[in-house]
GROMACS .gro file of C-alpha atoms in nm:
model
  468
    1MET     CA    1   0.000   0.000   0.000
    2LEU     CA    2   0.130   0.347  -0.091
    3ILE     CA    3  -0.011   0.643   0.104
    4ILE     CA    4   0.062   0.992  -0.029
    5GLY     CA    5   0.050   1.234   0.265
    6ALA     CA    6   0.139   1.174   0.631
    7GLY     CA    7  -0.098   1.429   0.782
    8LEU     CA    8  -0.376   1.334   1.023
    9CYS     CA    9  -0.578   1.119   0.783
   10GLY     CA   10  -0.274   0.957   0.621
   11SER     CA   11  -0.107   0.869   0.951
   12LEU     CA   12  -0.427   0.718   1.097
   13LEU     CA   13  -0.490   0.523   0.774
   14ALA     CA   14  -0.130   0.396   0.776
   15LEU     CA   15  -0.173   0.281   1.136
   16ARG     CA   16  -0.500   0.101   1.068
   17LEU     CA   17  -0.377  -0.070   0.750
   18ALA     CA   18  -0.063  -0.179   0.938
   19GLN     CA   19  -0.280  -0.322   1.216
   20ARG     CA   20  -0.466  -0.519   0.949
   21GLY     CA   21  -0.135  -0.665   0.829
   22TYR     CA   22  -0.072  -0.468   0.510
   23LYS     CA   23   0.274  -0.345   0.413
   24VAL     CA   24   0.254   0.035   0.405
   25GLU     CA   25   0.484   0.295   0.251
   26VAL     CA   26   0.398   0.658   0.335
   27TYR     CA   27   0.547   0.957   0.150
   28GLU     CA   28   0.515   1.312   0.287
   29SER     CA   29   0.627   1.632   0.116
   30ARG     CA   30   0.699   1.821   0.439
   31PRO     CA   31   0.978   1.756   0.691
   32ASP     CA   32   0.909   1.537   0.993
   33LEU     CA   33   0.698   1.761   1.220
   34ARG     CA   34   0.840   1.578   1.523
   35LYS     CA   35   1.180   1.728   1.443
   36VAL     CA   36   1.098   2.058   1.268
   37ASP     CA   37   0.831   2.318   1.357
   38ILE     CA   38   0.623   2.353   1.042
   39SER     CA   39   0.298   2.483   1.189
   40ALA     CA   40   0.347   2.862   1.205
   41GLY     CA   41   0.040   3.044   1.080
   42ARG     CA   42  -0.139   2.722   0.986
   43SER     CA   43  -0.450   2.599   1.163
   44ILE     CA   44  -0.258   2.456   1.457
   45ASN     CA   45  -0.532   2.351   1.692
   46LEU     CA   46  -0.846   2.161   1.611
   47ALA     CA   47  -1.170   2.046   1.771
   48LEU     CA   48  -1.169   1.672   1.834
   49SER     CA   49  -1.514   1.526   1.902
   50ASP     CA   50  -1.698   1.193   1.912
   51ARG     CA   51  -1.658   1.089   1.547
   52GLY     CA   52  -1.284   1.142   1.559
   53LEU     CA   53  -1.256   0.970   1.896
   54LYS     CA   54  -1.448   0.670   1.755
   55ALA     CA   55  -1.184   0.626   1.482
   56LEU     CA   56  -0.898   0.674   1.729
   57ARG     CA   57  -1.060   0.413   1.955
   58LEU     CA   58  -1.063   0.166   1.665
   59CYS     CA   59  -0.685   0.207   1.637
   60GLY     CA   60  -0.621   0.201   2.013
   61MET     CA   61  -0.528   0.571   2.023
   62GLU     CA   62  -0.823   0.733   2.202
   63GLU     CA   63  -0.666   0.752   2.547
   64LYS     CA   64  -0.332   0.885   2.418
   65ALA     CA   65  -0.516   1.156   2.228
   66LYS     CA   66  -0.725   1.250   2.533
   67GLU     CA   67  -0.406   1.313   2.731
   68ILE     CA   68  -0.330   1.613   2.504
   69CYS     CA   69  -0.687   1.746   2.490
   70ILE     CA   70  -0.847   2.046   2.661
   71PRO     CA   71  -1.226   2.003   2.703
   72MET     CA   72  -1.442   2.293   2.578
   73TYR     CA   73  -1.798   2.279   2.712
   74GLY     CA   74  -1.947   2.558   2.504
   75ARG     CA   75  -1.902   2.887   2.327
   76LEU     CA   76  -1.824   3.208   2.512
   77MET     CA   77  -1.939   3.509   2.311
   78HIS     CA   78  -1.770   3.850   2.346
   79ASP     CA   79  -1.951   4.169   2.241
   80ASN     CA   80  -1.797   4.506   2.143
   81GLN     CA   81  -1.814   4.633   2.502
   82GLY     CA   82  -1.626   4.333   2.641
   83ASN     CA   83  -1.936   4.167   2.788
   84THR     CA   84  -1.956   3.789   2.757
   85PHE     CA   85  -2.230   3.529   2.755
   86ALA     CA   86  -2.190   3.152   2.747
   87SER     CA   87  -2.375   2.897   2.535
   88ASN     CA   88  -2.320   2.530   2.615
   89TYR     CA   89  -2.270   2.282   2.332
   90SER     CA   90  -2.512   2.039   2.493
   91GLY     CA   91  -2.773   2.024   2.765
   92ARG     CA   92  -2.655   1.673   2.850
   93ALA     CA   93  -2.381   1.620   3.106
   94GLY     CA   94  -2.049   1.493   2.977
   95GLU     CA   95  -2.080   1.618   2.618
   96TYR     CA   96  -1.804   1.852   2.507
   97ILE     CA   97  -1.552   1.902   2.229
   98ASN     CA   98  -1.175   1.901   2.273
   99SER     CA   99  -0.912   2.151   2.169
  100ILE     CA  100  -0.608   1.958   2.048
  101SER     CA  101  -0.282   2.051   1.878
  102ARG     CA  102  -0.269   1.936   1.517
  103GLY     CA  103   0.106   1.878   1.542
  104ASP     CA  104   0.093   1.689   1.872
  105LEU     CA  105  -0.187   1.460   1.752
  106ASN     CA  106  -0.011   1.398   1.420
  107ALA     CA  107   0.310   1.314   1.609
  108ILE     CA  108   0.153   1.047   1.833
  109LEU     CA  109  -0.011   0.886   1.529
  110LEU     CA  110   0.320   0.880   1.340
  111ASP     CA  111   0.496   0.735   1.646
  112GLU     CA  112   0.236   0.460   1.676
  113ALA     CA  113   0.242   0.379   1.303
  114GLU     CA  114   0.621   0.351   1.307
  115LYS     CA  115   0.606   0.092   1.584
  116HIS     CA  116   0.486  -0.149   1.315
  117GLU     CA  117   0.761  -0.315   1.114
  118ASN     CA  118   0.536  -0.314   0.807
  119VAL     CA  119   0.526   0.070   0.795
  120ASN     CA  120   0.790   0.302   0.647
  121ILE     CA  121   0.743   0.679   0.646
  122HIS     CA  122   0.951   0.893   0.408
  123PHE     CA  123   0.960   1.272   0.466
  124ASN     CA  124   1.067   1.558   0.233
  125ASN     CA  125   0.932   1.368  -0.069
  126GLY     CA  126   0.675   1.559  -0.271
  127CYS     CA  127   0.445   1.373  -0.510
  128LYS     CA  128   0.445   1.544  -0.848
  129LYS     CA  129   0.198   1.322  -1.033
  130VAL     CA  130   0.050   0.974  -1.032
  131ASP     CA  131   0.027   0.736  -1.329
  132ILE     CA  132  -0.306   0.596  -1.216
  133GLU     CA  133  -0.324   0.331  -1.488
  134ASN     CA  134   0.006   0.170  -1.390
  135LYS     CA  135  -0.010   0.262  -1.018
  136ILE     CA  136   0.318   0.453  -1.026
  137ALA     CA  137   0.368   0.769  -0.816
  138HIS     CA  138   0.636   1.018  -0.922
  139PHE     CA  139   0.822   1.193  -0.639
  140LYS     CA  140   1.093   1.452  -0.586
  141ASN     CA  141   1.314   1.448  -0.276
  142TYR     CA  142   1.338   1.808  -0.157
  143LYS     CA  143   1.674   1.751   0.014
  144THR     CA  144   1.866   1.567  -0.258
  145LYS     CA  145   1.655   1.702  -0.552
  146GLU     CA  146   1.642   1.342  -0.676
  147LYS     CA  147   1.336   1.236  -0.879
  148PHE     CA  148   1.213   0.879  -0.840
  149GLN     CA  149   0.912   0.653  -0.886
  150VAL     CA  150   0.725   0.419  -0.654
  151LYS     CA  151   0.500   0.139  -0.781
  152ALA     CA  152   0.235  -0.002  -0.550
  153ALA     CA  153  -0.056  -0.244  -0.538
  154ILE     CA  154  -0.290   0.033  -0.419
  155ILE     CA  155  -0.230   0.411  -0.400
  156PHE     CA  156  -0.417   0.618  -0.141
  157GLY     CA  157  -0.426   0.997  -0.174
  158THR     CA  158  -0.447   1.157   0.171
  159ASP     CA  159  -0.249   1.463   0.065
  160GLY     CA  160  -0.507   1.727   0.147
  161ALA     CA  161  -0.694   1.993  -0.048
  162GLY     CA  162  -0.410   2.028  -0.302
  163SER     CA  163  -0.395   1.652  -0.362
  164SER     CA  164  -0.156   1.539  -0.635
  165LEU     CA  165  -0.359   1.221  -0.684
  166ARG     CA  166  -0.678   1.420  -0.741
  167LYS     CA  167  -0.496   1.650  -0.985
  168SER     CA  168  -0.378   1.338  -1.169
  169TYR     CA  169  -0.741   1.222  -1.198
  170VAL     CA  170  -0.810   1.550  -1.379
  171SER     CA  171  -0.497   1.557  -1.598
  172GLU     CA  172  -0.484   1.192  -1.700
  173ARG     CA  173  -0.844   1.191  -1.832
  174LYS     CA  174  -0.885   0.817  -1.791
  175PHE     CA  175  -1.246   0.843  -1.675
  176LEU     CA  176  -1.529   1.092  -1.622
  177PHE     CA  177  -1.428   1.289  -1.313
  178SER     CA  178  -1.644   1.561  -1.157
  179TYR     CA  179  -1.473   1.822  -0.945
  180SER     CA  180  -1.572   2.148  -0.778
  181GLN     CA  181  -1.373   2.390  -0.566
  182ASN     CA  182  -1.560   2.681  -0.408
  183TYR     CA  183  -1.402   2.952  -0.195
  184LEU     CA  184  -1.561   3.189   0.055
  185ASN     CA  185  -1.476   3.553   0.004
  186HIS     CA  186  -1.322   3.532   0.351
  187GLY     CA  187  -0.975   3.424   0.450
  188TYR     CA  188  -0.823   3.355   0.789
  189LYS     CA  189  -0.518   3.473   0.981
  190GLU     CA  190  -0.383   3.322   1.302
  191LEU     CA  191  -0.267   3.524   1.605
  192GLU     CA  192  -0.185   3.429   1.964
  193ILE     CA  193  -0.295   3.511   2.316
  194PRO     CA  194   0.008   3.401   2.521
  195ALA     CA  195  -0.008   3.244   2.866
  196ASP     CA  196   0.025   3.476   3.165
  197LYS     CA  197   0.354   3.498   3.359
  198SER     CA  198   0.258   3.190   3.561
  199GLY     CA  199   0.189   2.988   3.244
  200ASN     CA  200  -0.188   2.996   3.293
  201HIS     CA  201  -0.467   3.077   3.046
  202GLN     CA  202  -0.569   3.444   3.059
  203ILE     CA  203  -0.934   3.371   2.967
  204SER     CA  204  -1.154   3.065   3.026
  205LYS     CA  205  -0.990   2.753   2.883
  206SER     CA  206  -1.321   2.563   2.908
  207HIS     CA  207  -1.477   2.749   2.614
  208LEU     CA  208  -1.433   2.816   2.247
  209HIS     CA  209  -1.430   3.197   2.242
  210ILE     CA  210  -1.613   3.385   1.966
  211TRP     CA  211  -1.625   3.756   1.889
  212PRO     CA  212  -1.918   3.759   1.637
  213ARG     CA  213  -1.941   4.079   1.433
  214GLY     CA  214  -2.188   4.010   1.153
  215ASP     CA  215  -1.964   4.000   0.845
  216PHE     CA  216  -1.650   3.881   1.025
  217MET     CA  217  -1.542   3.725   1.353
  218LEU     CA  218  -1.257   3.628   1.579
  219ILE     CA  219  -1.232   3.291   1.755
  220ALA     CA  220  -0.988   3.150   2.012
  221LEU     CA  221  -0.909   2.792   2.116
  222PRO     CA  222  -0.697   2.699   2.420
  223ASN     CA  223  -0.358   2.525   2.400
  224MET     CA  224  -0.189   2.302   2.657
  225ASP     CA  225   0.086   2.560   2.727
  226GLY     CA  226  -0.160   2.823   2.854
  227SER     CA  227  -0.183   3.013   2.526
  228PHE     CA  228  -0.476   3.051   2.286
  229THR     CA  229  -0.465   3.024   1.909
  230VAL     CA  230  -0.672   3.316   1.782
  231THR     CA  231  -0.813   3.315   1.429
  232LEU     CA  232  -0.951   3.617   1.246
  233PHE     CA  233  -1.203   3.535   0.971
  234LEU     CA  234  -1.238   3.840   0.747
  235SER     CA  235  -1.329   3.926   0.388
  236TYR     CA  236  -1.044   3.965   0.141
  237ASP     CA  237  -1.181   4.282  -0.016
  238GLU     CA  238  -1.531   4.372   0.110
  239GLY     CA  239  -1.647   4.593   0.397
  240GLU     CA  240  -1.483   4.882   0.579
  241TYR     CA  241  -1.209   4.653   0.707
  242ASN     CA  242  -1.070   4.367   0.501
  243PHE     CA  243  -0.741   4.186   0.446
  244LYS     CA  244  -0.671   4.394   0.139
  245ASN     CA  245  -0.682   4.729   0.321
  246LEU     CA  246  -0.545   4.627   0.664
  247THR     CA  247  -0.193   4.710   0.552
  248SER     CA  248  -0.065   4.954   0.814
  249GLU     CA  249  -0.005   4.906   1.186
  250GLU     CA  250  -0.231   5.203   1.257
  251LYS     CA  251  -0.523   5.056   1.064
  252ILE     CA  252  -0.481   4.708   1.220
  253ILE     CA  253  -0.480   4.857   1.571
  254ALA     CA  254  -0.776   5.084   1.491
  255PHE     CA  255  -0.972   4.784   1.362
  256PHE     CA  256  -0.906   4.578   1.675
  257GLU     CA  257  -0.967   4.872   1.911
  258LYS     CA  258  -1.308   4.925   1.750
  259GLU     CA  259  -1.419   4.562   1.710
  260PHE     CA  260  -1.220   4.347   1.955
  261PRO     CA  261  -1.084   4.573   2.232
  262ASP     CA  262  -1.077   4.299   2.499
  263ALA     CA  263  -0.893   4.061   2.265
  264LEU     CA  264  -0.646   4.331   2.156
  265ALA     CA  265  -0.541   4.379   2.519
  266LEU     CA  266  -0.436   4.011   2.529
  267ILE     CA  267  -0.242   3.993   2.198
  268PRO     CA  268   0.091   4.173   2.263
  269ASN     CA  269   0.255   4.082   1.930
  270ILE     CA  270  -0.038   4.161   1.704
  271LYS     CA  271   0.160   4.385   1.467
  272GLU     CA  272   0.430   4.128   1.401
  273GLU     CA  273   0.189   3.834   1.380
  274PHE     CA  274  -0.049   4.017   1.148
  275ALA     CA  275   0.237   4.109   0.917
  276ASN     CA  276   0.419   3.773   0.921
  277ASN     CA  277   0.148   3.506   0.948
  278PRO     CA  278  -0.006   3.410   0.613
  279THR     CA  279  -0.366   3.476   0.517
  280GLY     CA  280  -0.519   3.138   0.435
  281PRO     CA  281  -0.810   3.067   0.197
  282LEU     CA  282  -1.134   2.895   0.302
  283GLY     CA  283  -1.259   2.649   0.043
  284THR     CA  284  -1.485   2.349  -0.011
  285ILE     CA  285  -1.389   2.064  -0.243
  286LYS     CA  286  -1.631   1.804  -0.372
  287CYS     CA  287  -1.545   1.543  -0.633
  288SER     CA  288  -1.652   1.208  -0.776
  289PRO     CA  289  -1.556   0.930  -0.816
  290TRP     CA  290  -1.296   0.903  -0.542
  291SER     CA  291  -1.139   0.589  -0.686
  292TYR     CA  292  -1.004   0.463  -1.018
  293GLN     CA  293  -1.075   0.096  -1.088
  294ASN     CA  294  -0.900  -0.121  -0.827
  295LYS     CA  295  -0.593   0.101  -0.822
  296THR     CA  296  -0.634   0.432  -0.636
  297LEU     CA  297  -0.852   0.600  -0.372
  298LEU     CA  298  -0.887   0.955  -0.236
  299MET     CA  299  -0.956   0.998   0.136
  300GLY     CA  300  -0.985   1.288   0.381
  301ASP     CA  301  -0.946   1.644   0.252
  302SER     CA  302  -0.821   1.509  -0.082
  303ALA     CA  303  -1.175   1.389  -0.149
  304HIS     CA  304  -1.380   1.641   0.050
  305ALA     CA  305  -1.207   1.947   0.197
  306ILE     CA  306  -1.442   2.166   0.401
  307VAL     CA  307  -1.432   2.502   0.578
  308PRO     CA  308  -1.354   2.478   0.954
  309PHE     CA  309  -1.672   2.621   1.106
  310TYR     CA  310  -1.826   2.300   1.237
  311GLY     CA  311  -1.496   2.175   1.378
  312GLN     CA  312  -1.549   1.855   1.177
  313GLY     CA  313  -1.274   1.852   0.912
  314MET     CA  314  -1.039   1.627   1.107
  315ASN     CA  315  -1.328   1.429   1.256
  316ALA     CA  316  -1.470   1.362   0.910
  317SER     CA  317  -1.130   1.247   0.782
  318PHE     CA  318  -1.084   1.018   1.081
  319GLU     CA  319  -1.437   0.884   1.030
  320ASP     CA  320  -1.335   0.805   0.669
  321VAL     CA  321  -1.081   0.558   0.809
  322PHE     CA  322  -1.346   0.405   1.038
  323VAL     CA  323  -1.600   0.365   0.755
  324PHE     CA  324  -1.335   0.225   0.518
  325ASP     CA  325  -1.238  -0.028   0.785
  326GLU     CA  326  -1.604  -0.133   0.821
  327ILE     CA  327  -1.630  -0.183   0.444
  328LEU     CA  328  -1.313  -0.394   0.445
  329ASN     CA  329  -1.456  -0.609   0.724
  330ARG     CA  330  -1.779  -0.657   0.532
  331PHE     CA  331  -1.606  -0.766   0.214
  332GLN     CA  332  -1.353  -0.990   0.383
  333HIS     CA  333  -1.621  -1.171   0.580
  334ASN     CA  334  -1.880  -1.207   0.305
  335GLN     CA  335  -1.695  -1.259  -0.021
  336GLU     CA  336  -1.482  -1.548  -0.135
  337ARG     CA  337  -1.301  -1.333  -0.387
  338PHE     CA  338  -1.177  -0.999  -0.251
  339ASP     CA  339  -1.228  -0.717  -0.504
  340TRP     CA  340  -1.069  -0.376  -0.435
  341GLU     CA  341  -1.275  -0.198  -0.701
  342ALA     CA  342  -1.596  -0.316  -0.534
  343VAL     CA  343  -1.457  -0.211  -0.194
  344PHE     CA  344  -1.380   0.140  -0.320
  345LYS     CA  345  -1.724   0.179  -0.481
  346ALA     CA  346  -1.903   0.055  -0.169
  347TYR     CA  347  -1.697   0.294   0.044
  348GLN     CA  348  -1.791   0.595  -0.169
  349LYS     CA  349  -2.157   0.493  -0.188
  350THR     CA  350  -2.167   0.472   0.191
  351ARG     CA  351  -1.962   0.782   0.261
  352LYS     CA  352  -2.012   1.053  -0.001
  353LYS     CA  353  -2.361   1.167   0.099
  354ASP     CA  354  -2.226   1.226   0.450
  355THR     CA  355  -1.917   1.421   0.341
  356ASP     CA  356  -2.132   1.636   0.112
  357ALA     CA  357  -2.363   1.703   0.409
  358ILE     CA  358  -2.087   1.811   0.649
  359ALA     CA  359  -1.947   2.041   0.380
  360ASP     CA  360  -2.286   2.215   0.357
  361LEU     CA  361  -2.328   2.221   0.736
  362ALA     CA  362  -1.986   2.384   0.776
  363ILE     CA  363  -2.092   2.669   0.547
  364ASP     CA  364  -2.417   2.706   0.749
  365ASN     CA  365  -2.218   2.730   1.071
  366PHE     CA  366  -1.998   3.005   0.926
  367TYR     CA  367  -2.303   3.234   0.914
  368GLU     CA  368  -2.426   3.109   1.252
  369MET     CA  369  -2.098   3.180   1.432
  370ARG     CA  370  -2.023   3.522   1.284
  371ASP     CA  371  -2.379   3.656   1.306
  372HIS     CA  372  -2.668   3.440   1.434
  373VAL     CA  373  -2.520   3.357   1.777
  374ALA     CA  374  -2.582   3.719   1.880
  375ASN     CA  375  -2.942   3.720   1.746
  376PRO     CA  376  -3.212   3.724   2.021
  377LEU     CA  377  -3.426   3.470   1.829
  378PHE     CA  378  -3.130   3.235   1.798
  379LYS     CA  379  -3.050   3.276   2.170
  380GLU     CA  380  -3.408   3.185   2.260
  381LYS     CA  381  -3.399   2.879   2.033
  382ARG     CA  382  -3.067   2.773   2.185
  383LYS     CA  383  -3.200   2.809   2.542
  384ILE     CA  384  -3.501   2.589   2.462
  385GLU     CA  385  -3.274   2.330   2.299
  386MET     CA  386  -3.044   2.317   2.600
  387ASP     CA  387  -3.343   2.281   2.836
  388LEU     CA  388  -3.490   2.002   2.622
  389GLU     CA  389  -3.158   1.814   2.607
  390LYS     CA  390  -3.108   1.849   2.982
  391THR     CA  391  -3.462   1.741   3.073
  392PHE     CA  392  -3.515   1.478   2.802
  393PRO     CA  393  -3.161   1.359   2.721
  394SER     CA  394  -3.271   1.050   2.530
  395GLN     CA  395  -3.561   1.213   2.343
  396TYR     CA  396  -3.410   1.532   2.202
  397ALA     CA  397  -3.080   1.625   2.040
  398SER     CA  398  -3.014   1.959   1.872
  399LYS     CA  399  -2.862   1.975   1.522
  400TYR     CA  400  -2.524   2.054   1.677
  401SER     CA  401  -2.551   1.752   1.907
  402LEU     CA  402  -2.664   1.523   1.623
  403VAL     CA  403  -2.359   1.624   1.421
  404THR     CA  404  -2.102   1.643   1.700
  405PHE     CA  405  -2.200   1.393   1.969
  406ASN     CA  406  -2.397   1.124   1.783
  407GLU     CA  407  -2.123   0.932   1.606
  408ASN     CA  408  -2.360   0.650   1.506
  409ILE     CA  409  -2.576   0.884   1.295
  410GLY     CA  410  -2.438   0.982   0.953
  411TYR     CA  411  -2.380   1.351   0.878
  412ASN     CA  412  -2.655   1.344   0.613
  413GLU     CA  413  -2.920   1.215   0.852
  414ALA     CA  414  -2.801   1.459   1.121
  415MET     CA  415  -2.827   1.747   0.872
  416LYS     CA  416  -3.179   1.661   0.754
  417ARG     CA  417  -3.323   1.607   1.101
  418GLY     CA  418  -3.127   1.896   1.253
  419ARG     CA  419  -3.236   2.146   0.990
  420ALA     CA  420  -3.598   2.037   1.026
  421GLN     CA  421  -3.579   2.076   1.405
  422ASP     CA  422  -3.424   2.422   1.371
  423LYS     CA  423  -3.700   2.529   1.134
  424ALA     CA  424  -3.967   2.380   1.361
  425LEU     CA  425  -3.839   2.559   1.670
  426LEU     CA  426  -3.793   2.893   1.498
  427ASN     CA  427  -4.143   2.869   1.345
  428LEU     CA  428  -4.297   2.790   1.683
  429ILE     CA  429  -4.112   3.081   1.849
  430ALA     CA  430  -4.197   3.325   1.568
  431ASP     CA  431  -4.565   3.220   1.573
  432ASP     CA  432  -4.571   3.267   1.951
  433LYS     CA  433  -4.666   2.902   2.001
  434VAL     CA  434  -4.385   2.832   2.245
  435HIS     CA  435  -4.255   3.058   2.518
  436THR     CA  436  -3.946   3.032   2.732
  437HIS     CA  437  -3.851   3.173   3.068
  438LEU     CA  438  -3.567   3.118   3.309
  439GLU     CA  439  -3.697   2.822   3.512
  440MET     CA  440  -3.932   2.611   3.300
  441THR     CA  441  -4.109   2.312   3.459
  442LYS     CA  442  -4.081   1.962   3.317
  443GLU     CA  443  -4.449   1.980   3.215
  444GLU     CA  444  -4.393   2.304   3.021
  445LEU     CA  445  -4.088   2.157   2.848
  446ASN     CA  446  -4.273   1.834   2.771
  447SER     CA  447  -4.543   2.038   2.596
  448ILE     CA  448  -4.275   2.217   2.390
  449LEU     CA  449  -4.107   1.883   2.308
  450ASP     CA  450  -4.434   1.738   2.176
  451LYS     CA  451  -4.488   2.045   1.955
  452VAL     CA  452  -4.129   2.041   1.825
  453ILE     CA  453  -4.142   1.669   1.743
  454ALA     CA  454  -4.478   1.703   1.562
  455GLU     CA  455  -4.365   2.009   1.364
  456THR     CA  456  -4.026   1.847   1.283
  457ASN     CA  457  -4.194   1.533   1.149
  458ASN     CA  458  -4.427   1.747   0.935
  459ILE     CA  459  -4.131   1.934   0.788
  460LEU     CA  460  -3.940   1.609   0.724
  461GLU     CA  461  -4.243   1.466   0.545
  462GLU     CA  462  -4.281   1.783   0.335
  463ASP     CA  463  -3.909   1.774   0.250
  464LYS     CA  464  -3.940   1.409   0.150
  465ILE     CA  465  -4.232   1.486  -0.083
  466ALA     CA  466  -4.040   1.783  -0.226
  467GLY     CA  467  -3.738   1.557  -0.287
  468LEU     CA  468  -3.514   1.752  -0.046
   0.00000   0.00000   0.00000
């Protein structure tokens, strides 16, 4: 097996294939992140939740990953005046997401994969193209400048949004390949809130912090060393402030003083970081088919890159490995003759509707986080949802909970039911059919639950008839 890309998806896939007894060769274009810091300015901490943990559990890595996690129990919103209000992710006890370092997680997966004698990982080797017909990958070693080829039985492309295998699907024209790449008009830039002098977090480490401002926003996730990774999501060229016109120190400071004064006070190196850290694009990639005959397969961001606003990019890629493993089990147990082409097709048929759904949900959440979270109607909906989850934990789950904490429900099903529930609740609130107050009785909440379930089922039935 040849795996192109030793990032999160590639390293977990290598580990799982090794555990299944396959001989695995992994090639990575970047240096070994365990020896060289390659993360500056790049999305360096991520939100690990139940779907990702399920895949790590499969490979025996859940507990090791949890050791480098910081639990985040909800969002903490910051307004222009520095006031904050919290919004839990779930009304149920024990449901939270985890802030985790991309580099640290990648490192423990690489360490574990390399414990297997049937795994070799080669760094500083960039894949230039893949001869998909003959299963030959063409590489260049960035240290020696040597060009070489590797032939394999199967080639997996886990080399991210810029996948060389996917580009080869397009350029080789061996089959009908559909491909779309859509960018938001927003980019992102990473900054840092350092730890205080004692090495502690300066703001709550138990929350994902959001400064929602309508057309743009700032978020912050905690790190193990007491710092926060802060990310500014801002338009490239629209609005009073954008990446194109924030070119002087004076304008950058003026922007933060006006929009994020409490955050500005915590970011001492904002001028240097703003100038030196890259502005990254935010794009969605969808394509089909993911495989070519019985020879190659795209997985992770190579097949379905998404924007980061649901915190599910890594979780979706990890879940790819879990689903692929299930398909392998099914075929190995039920078929006398093992057929890789059939495996690949079954995997895509099972998986693609879910990866398309999380891509759409991530775009939805972009608008929710930057704008809707501060809307009074949204706040009322969210309070009712939290009360319902707390009072009826087995009978109600919000859209966020269905996506994030229900790893046995596919993203597509979570999206359909979650969207219908959202619509039902908002309709009932807008029509004055449900009311909320601070301390609602179980009877009052039970009445709301019955109305929400009935309205949700009506909407689902209408959507079904409409073919949605």
